[in-house]
Short mmCIF file of C-alpha atoms in Angstrom, two decimals:
data_model
loop_
_atom_site.label_atom_id
_atom_site.label_comp_id
_atom_site.label_asym_id
_atom_site.label_seq_id
_atom_site.Cartn_x
_atom_site.Cartn_y
_atom_site.Cartn_z
CA UNK A 126 76.42 103.59 96.38
CA UNK A 127 77.82 106.00 98.95
CA UNK A 128 75.14 108.24 100.47
CA UNK A 129 76.22 111.88 100.66
CA UNK A 130 74.21 114.68 102.27
CA UNK A 131 76.29 117.64 101.17
CA UNK A 132 75.17 120.52 98.95
CA UNK A 133 78.45 120.83 97.06
CA UNK A 134 77.34 123.80 94.96
CA UNK A 135 76.44 125.72 98.12
CA UNK A 136 79.79 124.75 99.61
CA UNK A 137 81.67 125.88 96.50
CA UNK A 138 80.03 129.30 96.76
CA UNK A 139 81.80 129.74 100.11
CA UNK A 140 85.25 129.49 98.47
CA UNK A 141 86.04 132.61 96.38
CA UNK A 142 89.15 131.11 94.78
CA UNK A 143 87.08 128.48 92.98
CA UNK A 144 85.40 131.18 90.87
CA UNK A 145 88.71 132.01 89.20
CA UNK A 146 89.55 131.42 85.56
CA UNK A 147 93.13 130.22 85.04
CA UNK A 148 95.20 129.03 82.07
CA UNK A 149 93.58 129.70 78.73
CA UNK A 150 90.56 131.15 80.53
CA UNK A 151 89.69 127.71 81.87
CA UNK A 152 87.63 127.39 85.08
CA UNK A 153 89.81 126.34 88.00
CA UNK A 154 89.60 122.66 88.98
CA UNK A 155 91.52 122.54 92.22
CA UNK A 156 92.73 119.03 93.08
CA UNK A 157 95.65 119.93 95.35
CA UNK A 158 93.92 120.33 98.72
CA UNK A 159 96.27 117.75 100.21
CA UNK A 160 99.00 120.39 100.02
CA UNK A 161 96.93 123.51 100.75
CA UNK A 162 93.14 123.72 100.92
CA UNK A 163 91.25 126.79 99.83
CA UNK A 164 89.67 128.93 102.56
CA UNK A 165 85.93 129.66 102.87
CA UNK A 166 84.67 133.21 103.37
CA UNK A 167 83.80 132.33 106.97
CA UNK A 168 87.49 131.81 107.74
CA UNK A 169 88.56 134.89 105.79
CA UNK A 170 85.93 136.98 107.57
CA UNK A 171 87.06 135.74 110.99
CA UNK A 172 90.65 136.77 110.36
CA UNK A 173 89.64 140.12 108.88
CA UNK A 174 87.32 140.80 111.81
CA UNK A 175 90.13 140.22 114.28
CA UNK A 176 92.45 142.64 112.50
CA UNK A 177 89.71 145.25 112.16
CA UNK A 178 88.35 145.13 115.72
CA UNK A 179 90.56 143.25 118.19
CA UNK A 180 94.14 143.39 116.88
CA UNK A 181 96.48 143.29 119.86
CA UNK A 182 99.01 141.03 121.60
CA UNK A 183 97.29 138.17 123.37
CA UNK A 184 98.50 137.34 126.90
CA UNK A 185 100.45 140.61 127.06
CA UNK A 186 98.26 143.72 127.06
CA UNK A 187 96.10 144.74 130.05
CA UNK A 188 93.88 147.01 127.95
CA UNK A 189 90.56 146.01 126.40
CA UNK A 190 91.95 144.98 123.01
CA UNK A 191 94.56 142.83 124.72
CA UNK A 192 91.86 141.11 126.74
CA UNK A 193 89.77 140.56 123.62
CA UNK A 194 92.76 139.15 121.73
CA UNK A 195 93.43 136.72 124.58
CA UNK A 196 89.78 135.64 124.60
CA UNK A 197 89.85 135.07 120.83
CA UNK A 198 93.10 133.10 121.03
CA UNK A 199 92.19 130.87 123.95
CA UNK A 200 88.65 130.50 122.67
CA UNK A 201 90.09 129.14 119.43
CA UNK A 202 92.28 126.71 121.36
CA UNK A 203 89.30 125.41 123.32
CA UNK A 204 87.22 125.03 120.16
CA UNK A 205 89.96 123.14 118.31
CA UNK A 206 90.52 120.88 121.33
CA UNK A 207 86.82 120.01 121.50
CA UNK A 208 86.80 119.30 117.74
CA UNK A 209 89.76 116.92 118.12
CA UNK A 210 88.53 115.34 121.35
CA UNK A 211 91.55 116.65 123.28
CA UNK A 212 92.15 118.81 126.32
CA UNK A 213 92.89 122.48 125.67
CA UNK A 214 96.24 122.12 127.42
CA UNK A 215 97.28 119.54 124.81
CA UNK A 216 96.80 121.93 121.87
CA UNK A 217 99.86 123.94 120.83
CA UNK A 218 99.61 126.29 117.86
CA UNK A 219 102.53 126.06 115.42
CA UNK A 220 102.99 127.16 111.81
CA UNK A 221 102.89 123.66 110.33
CA UNK A 222 103.41 119.96 111.02
CA UNK A 223 107.15 120.14 110.36
CA UNK A 224 107.64 122.80 113.04
CA UNK A 225 105.41 120.90 115.47
CA UNK A 226 107.28 117.60 115.10
CA UNK A 227 110.67 119.35 115.30
CA UNK A 228 109.50 120.97 118.53
CA UNK A 229 108.86 117.54 120.05
CA UNK A 230 112.07 116.07 118.61
CA UNK A 231 114.25 118.85 120.00
CA UNK A 232 112.55 118.56 123.37
CA UNK A 233 113.47 114.88 123.45
CA UNK A 234 117.15 115.67 122.95
CA UNK A 235 117.28 118.64 125.35
CA UNK A 236 115.24 117.45 128.34
CA UNK A 237 117.48 117.84 131.38
CA UNK A 238 115.24 115.89 133.74
CA UNK A 239 115.86 112.65 131.87
CA UNK A 240 112.21 111.55 131.92
CA UNK A 241 111.71 112.61 128.31
CA UNK A 242 115.26 112.38 127.01
CA UNK A 243 116.32 110.01 124.22
CA UNK A 244 119.78 108.47 124.16
CA UNK A 245 121.87 105.56 122.90
CA UNK A 246 119.97 102.29 122.98
CA UNK A 247 116.59 104.00 122.68
CA UNK A 248 114.46 103.43 119.58
CA UNK A 249 111.99 105.51 117.58
CA UNK A 250 109.47 103.73 115.39
CA UNK A 251 107.91 105.29 112.28
CA UNK A 252 106.61 103.87 108.99
CA UNK A 253 107.82 103.75 105.42
CA UNK A 254 104.83 105.80 104.27
CA UNK A 255 105.64 108.93 106.29
CA UNK A 256 105.87 112.44 104.88
CA UNK A 257 109.36 113.87 105.30
CA UNK A 258 107.95 116.08 108.09
CA UNK A 259 107.54 112.91 110.16
CA UNK A 260 110.84 111.39 109.01
CA UNK A 261 113.64 113.96 108.92
CA UNK A 262 113.15 115.30 112.49
CA UNK A 263 113.44 111.75 113.86
CA UNK A 264 116.49 111.02 111.68
CA UNK A 265 118.15 114.13 113.06
CA UNK A 266 117.14 113.27 116.62
CA UNK A 267 118.80 109.87 116.27
CA UNK A 268 121.95 111.49 114.86
CA UNK A 269 122.09 113.89 117.83
CA UNK A 270 121.42 111.32 120.51
CA UNK A 271 122.66 107.96 119.26
CA UNK A 272 119.14 106.49 119.29
CA UNK A 273 118.04 104.05 116.57
CA UNK A 274 115.35 104.76 113.98
CA UNK A 275 113.16 101.80 113.00
CA UNK A 276 110.20 101.64 110.65
CA UNK A 277 107.33 99.47 109.51
CA UNK A 278 107.43 98.58 105.81
CA UNK A 279 104.61 98.96 103.30
CA UNK A 280 103.14 96.18 101.19
CA UNK A 281 103.11 96.36 97.37
CA UNK A 282 99.49 97.54 97.68
CA UNK A 283 100.67 100.50 99.73
CA UNK A 284 99.30 99.37 103.10
CA UNK A 285 101.35 98.96 106.28
CA UNK A 286 102.93 95.55 106.87
CA UNK A 287 102.03 94.80 110.50
CA UNK A 288 103.33 91.22 110.62
CA UNK A 289 106.27 92.28 112.81
CA UNK A 290 104.47 95.03 114.75
CA UNK A 291 104.71 93.41 118.19
CA UNK A 292 108.40 92.64 117.76
CA UNK A 293 109.17 96.12 116.43
CA UNK A 294 107.77 97.82 119.55
CA UNK A 295 109.97 96.89 122.48
CA UNK A 296 110.92 98.16 125.91
CA UNK A 297 113.50 100.36 124.18
CA UNK A 298 110.90 102.15 122.04
CA UNK A 299 110.60 105.76 123.23
CA UNK A 300 108.10 107.08 120.70
CA UNK A 301 105.88 105.77 117.90
CA UNK A 302 105.11 108.36 115.22
CA UNK A 303 102.71 107.36 112.45
CA UNK A 304 100.63 109.28 109.95
CA UNK A 305 96.84 109.27 110.15
CA UNK A 306 96.69 108.98 106.35
CA UNK A 307 99.31 108.69 103.64
CA UNK A 308 99.55 111.90 101.64
CA UNK A 309 100.46 109.85 98.55
CA UNK A 310 98.30 106.73 98.48
CA UNK A 311 95.56 107.87 100.85
CA UNK A 312 96.12 104.72 102.92
CA UNK A 313 94.72 104.96 106.46
CA UNK A 314 96.90 102.90 108.82
CA UNK A 315 95.31 100.89 111.64
CA UNK A 316 96.28 103.46 114.24
CA UNK A 317 94.25 101.81 117.00
CA UNK A 318 96.17 98.56 116.59
CA UNK A 319 99.50 100.37 116.63
CA UNK A 320 98.49 102.29 119.77
CA UNK A 321 97.41 99.04 121.42
CA UNK A 322 100.81 97.47 120.75
CA UNK A 323 102.62 100.58 121.98
CA UNK A 324 100.61 100.80 125.19
CA UNK A 325 101.41 97.19 126.01
CA UNK A 326 105.19 98.03 126.05
CA UNK A 327 105.80 101.81 126.03
CA UNK A 328 104.44 104.22 128.48
CA UNK A 329 104.95 107.13 126.05
CA UNK A 330 105.41 109.14 129.24
CA UNK A 331 106.81 112.21 127.51
CA UNK A 332 103.44 113.57 126.47
CA UNK A 333 102.21 113.59 130.05
CA UNK A 334 105.06 115.81 131.24
CA UNK A 335 104.44 118.71 128.87
CA UNK A 336 103.89 122.04 130.60
CA UNK A 337 101.04 124.35 129.59
CA UNK A 338 100.91 125.10 125.83
CA UNK A 339 102.12 128.68 126.21
CA UNK A 340 105.59 127.24 126.95
CA UNK A 341 105.80 126.29 123.28
CA UNK A 342 104.27 129.44 121.81
CA UNK A 343 106.93 132.11 122.36
CA UNK A 344 106.47 135.68 121.20
CA UNK A 345 103.25 137.37 120.18
CA UNK A 346 100.67 134.67 119.35
CA UNK A 347 99.20 134.42 115.85
CA UNK A 348 95.70 135.27 117.04
CA UNK A 349 94.12 136.06 113.66
CA UNK A 350 95.16 132.67 112.32
CA UNK A 351 93.79 131.00 115.45
CA UNK A 352 90.51 132.84 114.94
CA UNK A 353 90.44 131.61 111.35
CA UNK A 354 91.10 128.06 112.50
CA UNK A 355 88.24 128.27 114.97
CA UNK A 356 85.98 129.51 112.16
CA UNK A 357 87.11 126.56 110.04
CA UNK A 358 86.11 124.23 112.88
CA UNK A 359 82.69 125.87 112.98
CA UNK A 360 82.36 125.56 109.21
CA UNK A 361 83.21 121.85 109.13
CA UNK A 362 81.05 121.15 112.16
CA UNK A 363 78.09 122.80 110.41
CA UNK A 364 78.66 120.67 107.32
CA UNK A 365 78.91 117.55 109.47
CA UNK A 366 82.15 115.57 109.45
CA UNK A 367 80.20 112.45 108.49
CA UNK A 368 78.99 114.26 105.37
CA UNK A 369 82.50 115.52 104.63
CA UNK A 370 83.93 112.00 104.91
CA UNK A 371 81.17 110.47 102.78
CA UNK A 372 81.63 113.09 100.05
CA UNK A 373 85.38 112.52 100.01
CA UNK A 374 84.91 108.77 99.82
CA UNK A 375 82.43 109.16 96.97
CA UNK A 376 84.88 111.29 94.97
CA UNK A 377 87.74 108.88 95.70
CA UNK A 378 85.72 105.87 94.57
CA UNK A 379 84.82 107.71 91.36
CA UNK A 380 88.45 108.62 90.74
CA UNK A 381 89.69 105.08 91.36
CA UNK A 382 87.13 103.72 88.91
CA UNK A 383 87.73 106.39 86.27
CA UNK A 384 91.53 106.20 86.33
CA UNK A 385 91.62 102.40 86.44
CA UNK A 386 89.80 102.37 83.10
CA UNK A 387 92.60 104.33 81.41
CA UNK A 388 95.18 102.04 79.76
CA UNK A 389 98.73 102.89 80.82
CA UNK A 390 97.74 104.48 84.15
CA UNK A 391 98.86 102.88 87.40
CA UNK A 392 97.21 103.98 90.64
CA UNK A 393 99.51 103.91 93.64
CA UNK A 394 98.09 102.38 96.78
CA UNK A 395 94.87 100.48 97.46
CA UNK A 396 92.40 100.18 94.60
CA UNK A 397 89.33 100.47 96.86
CA UNK A 398 88.18 103.04 99.40
CA UNK A 399 88.59 100.64 102.32
CA UNK A 400 90.89 102.34 104.84
CA UNK A 401 91.73 104.89 102.17
CA UNK A 402 91.32 108.66 102.02
CA UNK A 403 90.99 111.23 99.26
CA UNK A 404 94.55 111.25 97.90
CA UNK A 405 94.95 109.49 94.55
CA UNK A 406 98.49 109.34 93.21
CA UNK A 407 99.20 107.75 89.85
CA UNK A 408 101.79 107.35 87.12
CA UNK A 409 101.17 107.55 83.39
CA UNK A 410 103.26 105.14 81.36
CA UNK A 411 105.66 106.97 79.05
CA UNK A 412 104.94 110.45 80.46
CA UNK A 413 106.87 112.11 83.28
CA UNK A 414 104.65 113.31 86.15
CA UNK A 415 105.82 116.89 85.66
CA UNK A 416 104.68 116.75 82.04
CA UNK A 417 101.33 115.31 83.09
CA UNK A 418 100.94 118.12 85.60
CA UNK A 419 101.85 120.78 83.04
CA UNK A 420 99.31 119.52 80.54
CA UNK A 421 96.61 119.33 83.22
CA UNK A 422 97.50 122.87 84.31
CA UNK A 423 96.91 124.10 80.76
CA UNK A 424 93.43 122.61 81.10
CA UNK A 425 92.86 124.46 84.37
CA UNK A 426 93.36 121.36 86.55
CA UNK A 427 95.66 121.89 89.53
CA UNK A 428 97.37 118.72 90.77
CA UNK A 429 100.61 117.91 92.57
CA UNK A 430 103.67 116.29 90.95
CA UNK A 431 106.89 114.86 92.36
CA UNK A 432 107.46 112.56 95.33
CA UNK A 433 105.29 114.71 97.64
CA UNK A 434 107.92 114.74 100.40
CA UNK A 435 107.50 110.98 100.74
CA UNK A 436 110.52 109.58 98.92
CA UNK A 437 110.86 106.34 100.94
CA UNK A 438 107.26 105.43 100.09
CA UNK A 439 107.80 106.10 96.38
CA UNK A 440 110.94 103.98 96.46
CA UNK A 441 109.03 101.16 98.16
CA UNK A 442 106.34 101.37 95.46
CA UNK A 443 108.96 101.32 92.69
CA UNK A 444 108.44 104.79 91.24
CA UNK A 445 110.57 107.93 91.13
CA UNK A 446 107.65 110.35 91.25
CA UNK A 447 103.91 110.54 90.69
CA UNK A 448 101.02 112.83 89.89
CA UNK A 449 98.59 113.33 92.78
CA UNK A 450 95.01 114.54 92.94
CA UNK A 451 93.51 115.25 96.36
CA UNK A 452 89.84 115.96 97.03
CA UNK A 453 87.99 118.18 99.47
CA UNK A 454 84.45 119.30 100.27
CA UNK A 455 84.26 121.64 97.29
CA UNK A 456 85.23 119.15 94.58
CA UNK A 457 82.65 117.59 92.26
CA UNK A 458 82.25 114.39 90.27
CA UNK A 459 82.41 116.45 87.08
CA UNK A 460 85.89 117.53 88.13
CA UNK A 461 86.90 113.88 88.57
CA UNK A 462 85.72 113.22 85.02
CA UNK A 463 87.68 116.26 83.83
CA UNK A 464 90.80 114.82 85.47
CA UNK A 465 90.35 111.52 83.64
CA UNK A 466 89.77 113.33 80.35
CA UNK A 467 92.86 115.46 80.99
CA UNK A 468 95.00 112.37 81.53
CA UNK A 469 93.79 110.92 78.23
CA UNK A 470 94.60 114.22 76.54
CA UNK A 471 98.11 114.12 78.01
CA UNK A 472 98.58 110.59 76.65
CA UNK A 473 97.55 111.73 73.19
CA UNK A 474 99.72 114.84 73.41
CA UNK A 475 102.82 112.75 74.26
CA UNK A 476 101.72 109.83 72.09
CA UNK A 477 101.77 107.49 75.08
CA UNK A 478 99.44 104.79 76.31
#
């Protein structure tokens, strides 16, 4: 039994969106946090407070509000860096992961000094389980520069095949880009082992040549959003990341057990919580994922359907698309049971299973 020290009902009270009624006046069961998580009042209050009291252009104004905006912005950067175990100078605020990775990829094709530049004969290593945000920018970089894209395959269970890891990382490898957790199967790759192999061959020198983060944050900074992010760090720190992880693992274990008991349902990825996070994708025999999602939506259950911007992984697992439930601190075991009941209802509705 997984020990969890998290007052989920108290946590849920912090998220106003969860009090909504949705389709057919059903209470909202939000299982799509892997795409966008709901925001607690602490984050909403932090952003509202900035706009109400300190709204100004950080790093630009010499008046009091400008100074306050700069303090809020750089204070958020320092707080996020400490949360991640990084240096503040290594944290660059972007809108999303796709923009961030494109920023690095374009830098690698435009560096005039040559120390960071990628060209013909160079290689970039990714994995078959990557989100398109960590695939397409590298594909385009290779097209622009003549470099070669290589990738580690996944096993039928949805884990990374590391049998050829040492031979895949060579003196020609310029960058290794791998997800921390699959957004489809929840698989957590052995990042430490991959880093070890990379450090034995690749200096990965590009990251040490980056100038201060402001170089990559042109225009007026998004200070309110940074303030909200800092508040989110405070919120999670107060909950305790160990408690957050244990709660997520508990929900995932429950979901794996509940869905595995339903005839005609195939869970994608590992069937245990070992090296697995809170994303559970599945297919229902005889029912298209979009239809499953629509039926669940009518029951007030919000899930994700499609290939989740991870088409190579779906192809490797032998499916066109899937339905995905993702869990967060505010989800409950009752909601996991509701998901399982909803899947059974969808099977009856479409006379499948």
